[in-house]
Short mmCIF file of C-alpha atoms (C1' of nucleotides) in Angstrom, two decimals:
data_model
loop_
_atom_site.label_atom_id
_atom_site.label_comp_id
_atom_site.label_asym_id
_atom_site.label_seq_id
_atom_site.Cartn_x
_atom_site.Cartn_y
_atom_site.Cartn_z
CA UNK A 1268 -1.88 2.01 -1.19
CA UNK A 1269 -3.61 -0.43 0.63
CA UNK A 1270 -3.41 0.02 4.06
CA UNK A 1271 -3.15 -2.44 7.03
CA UNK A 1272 -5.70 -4.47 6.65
CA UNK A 1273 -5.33 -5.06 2.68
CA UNK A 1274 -1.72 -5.56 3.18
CA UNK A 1275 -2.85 -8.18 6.12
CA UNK A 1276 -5.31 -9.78 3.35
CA UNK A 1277 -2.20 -10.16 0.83
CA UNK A 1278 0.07 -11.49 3.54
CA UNK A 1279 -2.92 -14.45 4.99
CA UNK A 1280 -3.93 -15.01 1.26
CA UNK A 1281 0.18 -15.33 0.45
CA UNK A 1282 1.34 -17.46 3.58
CA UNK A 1283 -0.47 -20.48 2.15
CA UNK A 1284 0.31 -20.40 -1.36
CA UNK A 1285 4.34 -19.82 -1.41
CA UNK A 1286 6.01 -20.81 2.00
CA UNK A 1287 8.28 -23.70 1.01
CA UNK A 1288 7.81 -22.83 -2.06
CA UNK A 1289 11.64 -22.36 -3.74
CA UNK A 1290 12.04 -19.65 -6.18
CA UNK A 1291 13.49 -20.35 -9.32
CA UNK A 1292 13.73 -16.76 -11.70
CA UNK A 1293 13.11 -13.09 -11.05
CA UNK A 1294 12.15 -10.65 -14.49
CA UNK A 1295 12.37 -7.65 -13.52
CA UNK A 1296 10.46 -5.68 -15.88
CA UNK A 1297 10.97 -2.18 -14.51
CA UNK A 1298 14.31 -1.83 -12.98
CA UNK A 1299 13.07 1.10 -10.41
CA UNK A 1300 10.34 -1.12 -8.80
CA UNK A 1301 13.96 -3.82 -7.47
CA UNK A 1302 16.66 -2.15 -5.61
CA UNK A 1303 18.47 -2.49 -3.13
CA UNK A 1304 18.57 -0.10 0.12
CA UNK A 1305 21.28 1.82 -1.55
CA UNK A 1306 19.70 2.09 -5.28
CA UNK A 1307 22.30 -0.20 -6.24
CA UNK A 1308 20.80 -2.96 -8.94
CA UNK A 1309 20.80 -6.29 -6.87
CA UNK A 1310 22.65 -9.66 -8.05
CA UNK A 1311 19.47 -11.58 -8.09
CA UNK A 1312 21.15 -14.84 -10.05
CA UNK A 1313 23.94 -14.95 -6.77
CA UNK A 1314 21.25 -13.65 -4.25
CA UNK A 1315 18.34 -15.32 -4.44
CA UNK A 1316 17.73 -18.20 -6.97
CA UNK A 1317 17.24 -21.89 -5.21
CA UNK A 1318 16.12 -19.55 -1.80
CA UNK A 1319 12.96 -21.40 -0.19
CA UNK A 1320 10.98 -19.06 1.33
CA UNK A 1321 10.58 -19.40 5.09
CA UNK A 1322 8.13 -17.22 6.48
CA UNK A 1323 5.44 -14.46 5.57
CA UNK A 1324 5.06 -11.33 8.02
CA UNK A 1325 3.53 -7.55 7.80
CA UNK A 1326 4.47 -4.19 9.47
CA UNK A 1327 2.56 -1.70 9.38
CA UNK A 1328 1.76 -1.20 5.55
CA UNK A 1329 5.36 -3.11 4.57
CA UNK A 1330 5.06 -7.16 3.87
CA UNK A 1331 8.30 -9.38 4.61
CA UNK A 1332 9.16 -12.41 2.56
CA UNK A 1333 11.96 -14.21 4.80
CA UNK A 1334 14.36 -16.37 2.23
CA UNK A 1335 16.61 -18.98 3.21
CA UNK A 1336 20.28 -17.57 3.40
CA UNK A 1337 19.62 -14.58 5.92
CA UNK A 1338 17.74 -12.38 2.87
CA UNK A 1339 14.47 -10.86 3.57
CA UNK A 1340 12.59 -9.38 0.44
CA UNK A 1341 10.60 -6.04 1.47
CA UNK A 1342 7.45 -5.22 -0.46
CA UNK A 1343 5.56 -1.94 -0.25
CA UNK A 1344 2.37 -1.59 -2.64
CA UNK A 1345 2.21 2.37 -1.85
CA UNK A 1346 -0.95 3.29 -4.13
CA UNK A 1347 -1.87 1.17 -6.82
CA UNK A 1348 0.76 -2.04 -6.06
CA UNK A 1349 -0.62 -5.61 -6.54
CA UNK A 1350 0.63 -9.26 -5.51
CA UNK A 1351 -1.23 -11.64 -7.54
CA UNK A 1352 0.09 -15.33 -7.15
CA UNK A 1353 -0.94 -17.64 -10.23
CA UNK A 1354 -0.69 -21.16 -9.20
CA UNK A 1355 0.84 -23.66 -12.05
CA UNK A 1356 -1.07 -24.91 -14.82
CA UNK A 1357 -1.87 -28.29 -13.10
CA UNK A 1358 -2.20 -26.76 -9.44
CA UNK A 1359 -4.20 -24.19 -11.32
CA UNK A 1360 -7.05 -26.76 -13.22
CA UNK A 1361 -7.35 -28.91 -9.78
CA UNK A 1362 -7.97 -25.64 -7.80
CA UNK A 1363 -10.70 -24.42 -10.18
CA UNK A 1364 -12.16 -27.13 -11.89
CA UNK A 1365 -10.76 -26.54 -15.15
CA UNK A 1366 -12.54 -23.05 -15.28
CA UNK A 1367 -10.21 -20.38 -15.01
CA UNK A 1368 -11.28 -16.92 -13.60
CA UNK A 1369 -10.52 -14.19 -15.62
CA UNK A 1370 -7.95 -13.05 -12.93
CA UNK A 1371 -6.21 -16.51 -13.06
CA UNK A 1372 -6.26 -17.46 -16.53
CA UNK A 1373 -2.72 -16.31 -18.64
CA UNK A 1374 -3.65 -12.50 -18.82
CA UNK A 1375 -0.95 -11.99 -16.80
CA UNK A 1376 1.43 -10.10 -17.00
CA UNK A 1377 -0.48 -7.49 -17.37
CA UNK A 1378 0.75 -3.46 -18.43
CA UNK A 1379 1.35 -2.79 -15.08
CA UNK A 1380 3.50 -5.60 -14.07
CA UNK A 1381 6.45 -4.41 -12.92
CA UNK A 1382 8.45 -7.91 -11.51
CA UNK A 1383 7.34 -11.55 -11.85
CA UNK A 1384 8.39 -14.36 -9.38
CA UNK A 1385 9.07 -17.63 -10.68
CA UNK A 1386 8.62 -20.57 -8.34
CA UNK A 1387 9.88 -24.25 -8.89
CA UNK A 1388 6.47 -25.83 -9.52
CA UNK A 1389 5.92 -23.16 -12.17
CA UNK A 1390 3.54 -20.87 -9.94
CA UNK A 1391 4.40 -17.45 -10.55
CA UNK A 1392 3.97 -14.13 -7.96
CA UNK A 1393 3.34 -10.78 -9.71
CA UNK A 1394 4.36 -7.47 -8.29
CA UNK A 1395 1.59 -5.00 -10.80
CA UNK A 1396 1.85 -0.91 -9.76
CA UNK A 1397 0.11 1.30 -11.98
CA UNK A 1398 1.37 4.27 -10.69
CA UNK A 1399 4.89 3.01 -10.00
CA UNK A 1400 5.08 4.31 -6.52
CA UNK A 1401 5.79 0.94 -5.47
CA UNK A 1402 9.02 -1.00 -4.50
CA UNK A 1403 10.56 -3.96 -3.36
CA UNK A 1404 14.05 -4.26 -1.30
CA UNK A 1405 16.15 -7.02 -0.47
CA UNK A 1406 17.95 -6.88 2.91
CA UNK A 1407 19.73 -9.10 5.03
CA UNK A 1408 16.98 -10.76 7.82
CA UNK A 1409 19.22 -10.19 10.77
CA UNK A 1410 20.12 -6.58 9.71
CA UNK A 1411 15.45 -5.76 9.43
CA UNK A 1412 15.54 -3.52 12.90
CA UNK A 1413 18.28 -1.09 11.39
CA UNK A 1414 16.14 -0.27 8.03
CA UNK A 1415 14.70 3.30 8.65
CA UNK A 1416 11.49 2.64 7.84
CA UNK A 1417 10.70 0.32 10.28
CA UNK A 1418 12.86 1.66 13.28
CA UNK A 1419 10.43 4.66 12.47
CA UNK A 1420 7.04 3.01 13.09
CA UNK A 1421 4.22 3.38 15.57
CA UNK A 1422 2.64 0.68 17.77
CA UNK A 1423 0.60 -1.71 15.45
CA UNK A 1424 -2.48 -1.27 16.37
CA UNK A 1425 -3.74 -4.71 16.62
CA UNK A 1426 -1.43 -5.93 18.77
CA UNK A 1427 -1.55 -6.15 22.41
CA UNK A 1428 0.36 -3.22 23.61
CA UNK A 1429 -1.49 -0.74 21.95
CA UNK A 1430 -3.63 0.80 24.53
CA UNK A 1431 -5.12 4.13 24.45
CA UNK A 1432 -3.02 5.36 26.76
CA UNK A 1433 0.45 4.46 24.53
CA UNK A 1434 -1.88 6.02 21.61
CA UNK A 1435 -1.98 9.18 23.57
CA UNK A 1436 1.43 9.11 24.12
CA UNK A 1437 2.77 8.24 20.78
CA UNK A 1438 0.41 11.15 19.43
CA UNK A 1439 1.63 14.06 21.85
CA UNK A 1440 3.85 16.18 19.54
CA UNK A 1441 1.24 16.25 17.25
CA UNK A 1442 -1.22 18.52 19.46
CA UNK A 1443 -1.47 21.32 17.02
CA UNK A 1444 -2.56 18.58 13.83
CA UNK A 1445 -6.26 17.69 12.77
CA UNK A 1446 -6.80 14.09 14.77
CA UNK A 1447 -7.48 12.38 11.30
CA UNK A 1448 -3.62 13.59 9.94
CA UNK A 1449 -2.36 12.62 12.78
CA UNK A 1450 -3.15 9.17 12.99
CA UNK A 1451 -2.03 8.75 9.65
CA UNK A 1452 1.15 9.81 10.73
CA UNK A 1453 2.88 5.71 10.67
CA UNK A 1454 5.00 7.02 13.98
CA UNK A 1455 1.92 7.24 16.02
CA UNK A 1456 -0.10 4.16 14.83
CA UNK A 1457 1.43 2.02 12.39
CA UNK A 1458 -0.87 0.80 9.26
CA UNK A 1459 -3.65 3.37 9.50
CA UNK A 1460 -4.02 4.99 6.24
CA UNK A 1461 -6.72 7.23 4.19
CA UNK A 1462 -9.47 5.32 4.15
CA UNK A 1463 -9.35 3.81 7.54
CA UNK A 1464 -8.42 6.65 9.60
CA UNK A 1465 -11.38 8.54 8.08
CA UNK A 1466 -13.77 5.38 9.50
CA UNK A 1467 -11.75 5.13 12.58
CA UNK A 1468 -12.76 9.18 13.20
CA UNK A 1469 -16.78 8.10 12.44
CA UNK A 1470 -16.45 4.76 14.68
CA UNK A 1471 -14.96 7.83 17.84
CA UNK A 1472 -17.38 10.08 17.11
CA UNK A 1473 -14.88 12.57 16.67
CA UNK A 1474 -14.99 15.39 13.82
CA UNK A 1475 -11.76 14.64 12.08
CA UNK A 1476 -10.74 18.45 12.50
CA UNK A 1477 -10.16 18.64 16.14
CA UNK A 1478 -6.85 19.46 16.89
CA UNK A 1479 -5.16 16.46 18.72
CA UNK A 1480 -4.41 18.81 21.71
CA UNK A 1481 -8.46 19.26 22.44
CA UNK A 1482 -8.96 16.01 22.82
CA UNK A 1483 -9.80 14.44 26.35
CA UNK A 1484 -9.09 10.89 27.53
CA UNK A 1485 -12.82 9.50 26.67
CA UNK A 1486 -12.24 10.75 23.42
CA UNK A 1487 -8.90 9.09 23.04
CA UNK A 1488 -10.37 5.83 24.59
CA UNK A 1489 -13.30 6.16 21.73
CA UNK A 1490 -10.69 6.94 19.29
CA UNK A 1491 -8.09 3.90 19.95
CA UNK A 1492 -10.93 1.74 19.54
CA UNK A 1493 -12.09 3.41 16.68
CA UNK A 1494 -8.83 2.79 15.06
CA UNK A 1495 -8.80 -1.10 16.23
CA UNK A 1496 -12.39 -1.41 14.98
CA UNK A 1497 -12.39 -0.09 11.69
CA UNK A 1498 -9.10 -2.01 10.69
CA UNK A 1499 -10.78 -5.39 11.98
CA UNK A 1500 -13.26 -4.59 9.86
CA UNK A 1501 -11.02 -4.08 6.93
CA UNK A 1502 -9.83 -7.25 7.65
CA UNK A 1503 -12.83 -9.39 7.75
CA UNK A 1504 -14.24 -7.53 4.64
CA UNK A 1505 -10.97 -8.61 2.63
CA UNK A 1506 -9.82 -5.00 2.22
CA UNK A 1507 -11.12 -2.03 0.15
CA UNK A 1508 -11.03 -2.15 -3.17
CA UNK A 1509 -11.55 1.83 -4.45
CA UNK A 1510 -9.81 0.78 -7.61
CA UNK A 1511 -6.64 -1.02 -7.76
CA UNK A 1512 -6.59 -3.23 -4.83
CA UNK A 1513 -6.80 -6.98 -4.73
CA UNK A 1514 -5.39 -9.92 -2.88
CA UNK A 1515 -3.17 -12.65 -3.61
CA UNK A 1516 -5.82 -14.71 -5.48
CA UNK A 1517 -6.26 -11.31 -7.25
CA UNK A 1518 -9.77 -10.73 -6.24
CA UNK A 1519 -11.11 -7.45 -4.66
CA UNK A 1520 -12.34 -6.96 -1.35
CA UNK A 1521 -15.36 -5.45 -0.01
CA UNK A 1522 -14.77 -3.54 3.00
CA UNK A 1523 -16.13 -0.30 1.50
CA UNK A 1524 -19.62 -1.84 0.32
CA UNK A 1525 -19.12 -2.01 4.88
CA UNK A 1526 -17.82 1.49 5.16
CA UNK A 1527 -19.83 4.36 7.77
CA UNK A 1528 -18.32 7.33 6.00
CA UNK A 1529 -14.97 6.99 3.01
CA UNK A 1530 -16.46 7.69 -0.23
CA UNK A 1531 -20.19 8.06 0.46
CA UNK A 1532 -19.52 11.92 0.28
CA UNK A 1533 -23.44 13.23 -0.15
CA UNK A 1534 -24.46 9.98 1.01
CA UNK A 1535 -26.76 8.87 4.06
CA UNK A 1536 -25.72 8.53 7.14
CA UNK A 1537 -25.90 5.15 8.44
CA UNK A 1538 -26.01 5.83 11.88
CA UNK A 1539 -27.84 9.03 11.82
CA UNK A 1540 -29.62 9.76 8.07
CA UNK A 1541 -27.98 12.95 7.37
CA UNK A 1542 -25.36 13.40 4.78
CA UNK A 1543 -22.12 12.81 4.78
CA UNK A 1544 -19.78 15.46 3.48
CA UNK A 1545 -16.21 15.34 2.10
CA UNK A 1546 -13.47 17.81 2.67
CA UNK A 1547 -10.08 18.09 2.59
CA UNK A 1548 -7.71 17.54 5.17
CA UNK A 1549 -3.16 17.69 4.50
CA UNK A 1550 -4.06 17.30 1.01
CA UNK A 1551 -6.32 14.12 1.69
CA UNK A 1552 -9.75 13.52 1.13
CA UNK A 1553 -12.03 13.03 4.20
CA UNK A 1554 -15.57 12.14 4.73
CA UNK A 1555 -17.30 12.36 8.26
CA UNK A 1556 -20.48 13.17 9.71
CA UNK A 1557 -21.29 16.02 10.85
CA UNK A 1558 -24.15 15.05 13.22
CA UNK A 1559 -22.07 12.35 14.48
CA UNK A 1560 -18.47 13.97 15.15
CA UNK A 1561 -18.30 16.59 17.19
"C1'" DT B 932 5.35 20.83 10.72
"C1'" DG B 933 3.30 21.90 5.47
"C1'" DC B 934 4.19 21.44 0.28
"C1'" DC B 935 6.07 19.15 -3.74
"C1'" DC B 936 6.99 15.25 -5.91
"C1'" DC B 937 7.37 10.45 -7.52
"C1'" DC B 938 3.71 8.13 -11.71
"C1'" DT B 939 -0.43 6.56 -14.53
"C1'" DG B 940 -5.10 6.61 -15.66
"C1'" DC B 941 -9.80 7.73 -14.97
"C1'" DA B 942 -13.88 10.78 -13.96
"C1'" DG B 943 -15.88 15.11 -14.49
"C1'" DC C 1330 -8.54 19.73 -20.31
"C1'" DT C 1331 -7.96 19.74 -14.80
"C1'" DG C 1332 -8.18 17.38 -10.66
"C1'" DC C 1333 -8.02 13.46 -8.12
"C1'" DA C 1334 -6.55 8.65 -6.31
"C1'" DG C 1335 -5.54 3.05 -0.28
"C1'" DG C 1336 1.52 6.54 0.42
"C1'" DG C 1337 5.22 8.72 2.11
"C1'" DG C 1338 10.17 10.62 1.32
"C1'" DG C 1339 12.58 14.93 1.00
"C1'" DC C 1340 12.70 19.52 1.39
"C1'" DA C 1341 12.32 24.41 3.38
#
DNA sequence: TGCCCCCTGCAG
DNA sequence: CTGCAGGGGGCA
């Protein structure tokens, strides 16, 4: 899935297309992609037709559409999700010039759209997930804190109390784990996925093998801004697109043209000019340096 | 704290 | 054909 800073890209790129926006019908084209906490099918026609939506937020890898009404839809893109918002025909000629993009013109939906969001203006939202990992929720707004997956998370890392010191905290029954699984782990950072936590690893100089319990409080310093550095990055390159990601205008991002070390396995160093290698770490791939992390 | 699995599609 | 892919829940 995209991680933190892709989902970050969607939720910027999102905020200024549909807030206010009121939504008007909800296909559902693959019923497993929409349900409800308990797997129930939700009454979308009672629930959530006429809603406005109020406000746009992220956690960790999870995006929140608040709804008038008290209802809060939960998206997660896992793998290979996509949000694509496709303004109206009229919004749509004034935006472009009367050229559409290939990503904007009417090829959607596309195979792998799984729900489409119909707005009152005729703009549509597209939930596409190849690999159907995907899912969306609806829950009650005031009722977000008890949902599992959240109570569950880590400090978010670009936020102001995450300090190396709650890092090393939040990380301290994981002593016996590779430092690269471990902040992966969405209980001691929240957000940090594959690709960053690799770069995050480079940016500390840290071989993404040490066990967390060898490491010593520079190398924790180096490594919480390692984390915080690479997922800035992310975020000003507009994400990483390896294959399936894009953002709400459904365009890719280029973080990885960017990147020190995730997917340049037998490529050059930046830093130093040796190669990069790849290996294999809790069933993930991982690049690093080996001149550069120690 | 490690596997298996949920899926689809693409590269080798 | 096999293996691999931005995730993570459920299981022993």
């Amino acid at each position: 899935m995209p991680e933190l800073p892709e989902v970050e890209t969607i939720k910027l790129g999102l905020s200024k297309k549909i807030i206010g926006q009121k939504i008007k019908t909800i296909r559902i084209l693959n019923p497993k992609t929409f349900q409800d906490s308990d797997g129930k099918p939700f009454d979308f026609a009672q629930g959530l037709h006429g809603k406005v939506v109020l406000n746009i937020w992220r956690k960790a890898k999870v995006l929140g559409i608040d709804l008038e009404g008290n209802l809060t839809l939960l998206f997660h893109l896992k793998m290979s999700g996509q949000l694509i918002y496709i303004p109206s025909k009229t919004d749509h000629k004034s935006f472009i010039g009367g050229h559409p993009t290939p990503e904007m013109s009417g090829e959607m939906p596309v195979k792998s759209t799984r729900v489409i969001f119909e707005f009152d203006d005729g703009s549509k939202l597209y939930f596409n997930d190849q690999r159907k990992f995907g899912w969306i929720r609806v829950v009650k707004s005031s009722e977000l804190r008890d949902q599992s997956f959240l109570r569950k998370l880590g400090p978010e890392p670009l936020e102001k109390g995450f300090t190396w010191k709650t890092l090393k905290s939040s990380i301290v029954n994981h002593k016996s784990q590779p430092v690269k699984v471990a902040i992966m782990d969405q209980s001691v950072v929240a957000g940090v996925g594959n690709i960053y936590a690799s770069e995050a690893c480079f940016i500390a100089g840290i071989d993404p093998r040490t066990k967390v319990g060898e490491l010593n409080d520079l190398q924790f310093k180096k490594l919480h801004q390692g984390i915080i550095q690479s997922l800035k990055a992310g975020i000003k390159y507009g994400g990483s697109t390896k294959t399936h990601f894009v953002n709400a205008e459904g365009k890719k991002g280029y973080f990885l043209d960017y990147a020190f070390v995730y997917g340049r396995d037998q490529d050059i160093c930046k830093k130093c000019g040796n190669l990069i290698h790849k290996i294999k770490l809790g069933g993930r791939g991982t690049y690093f340096c080996a001149h550069c992390q120690h």
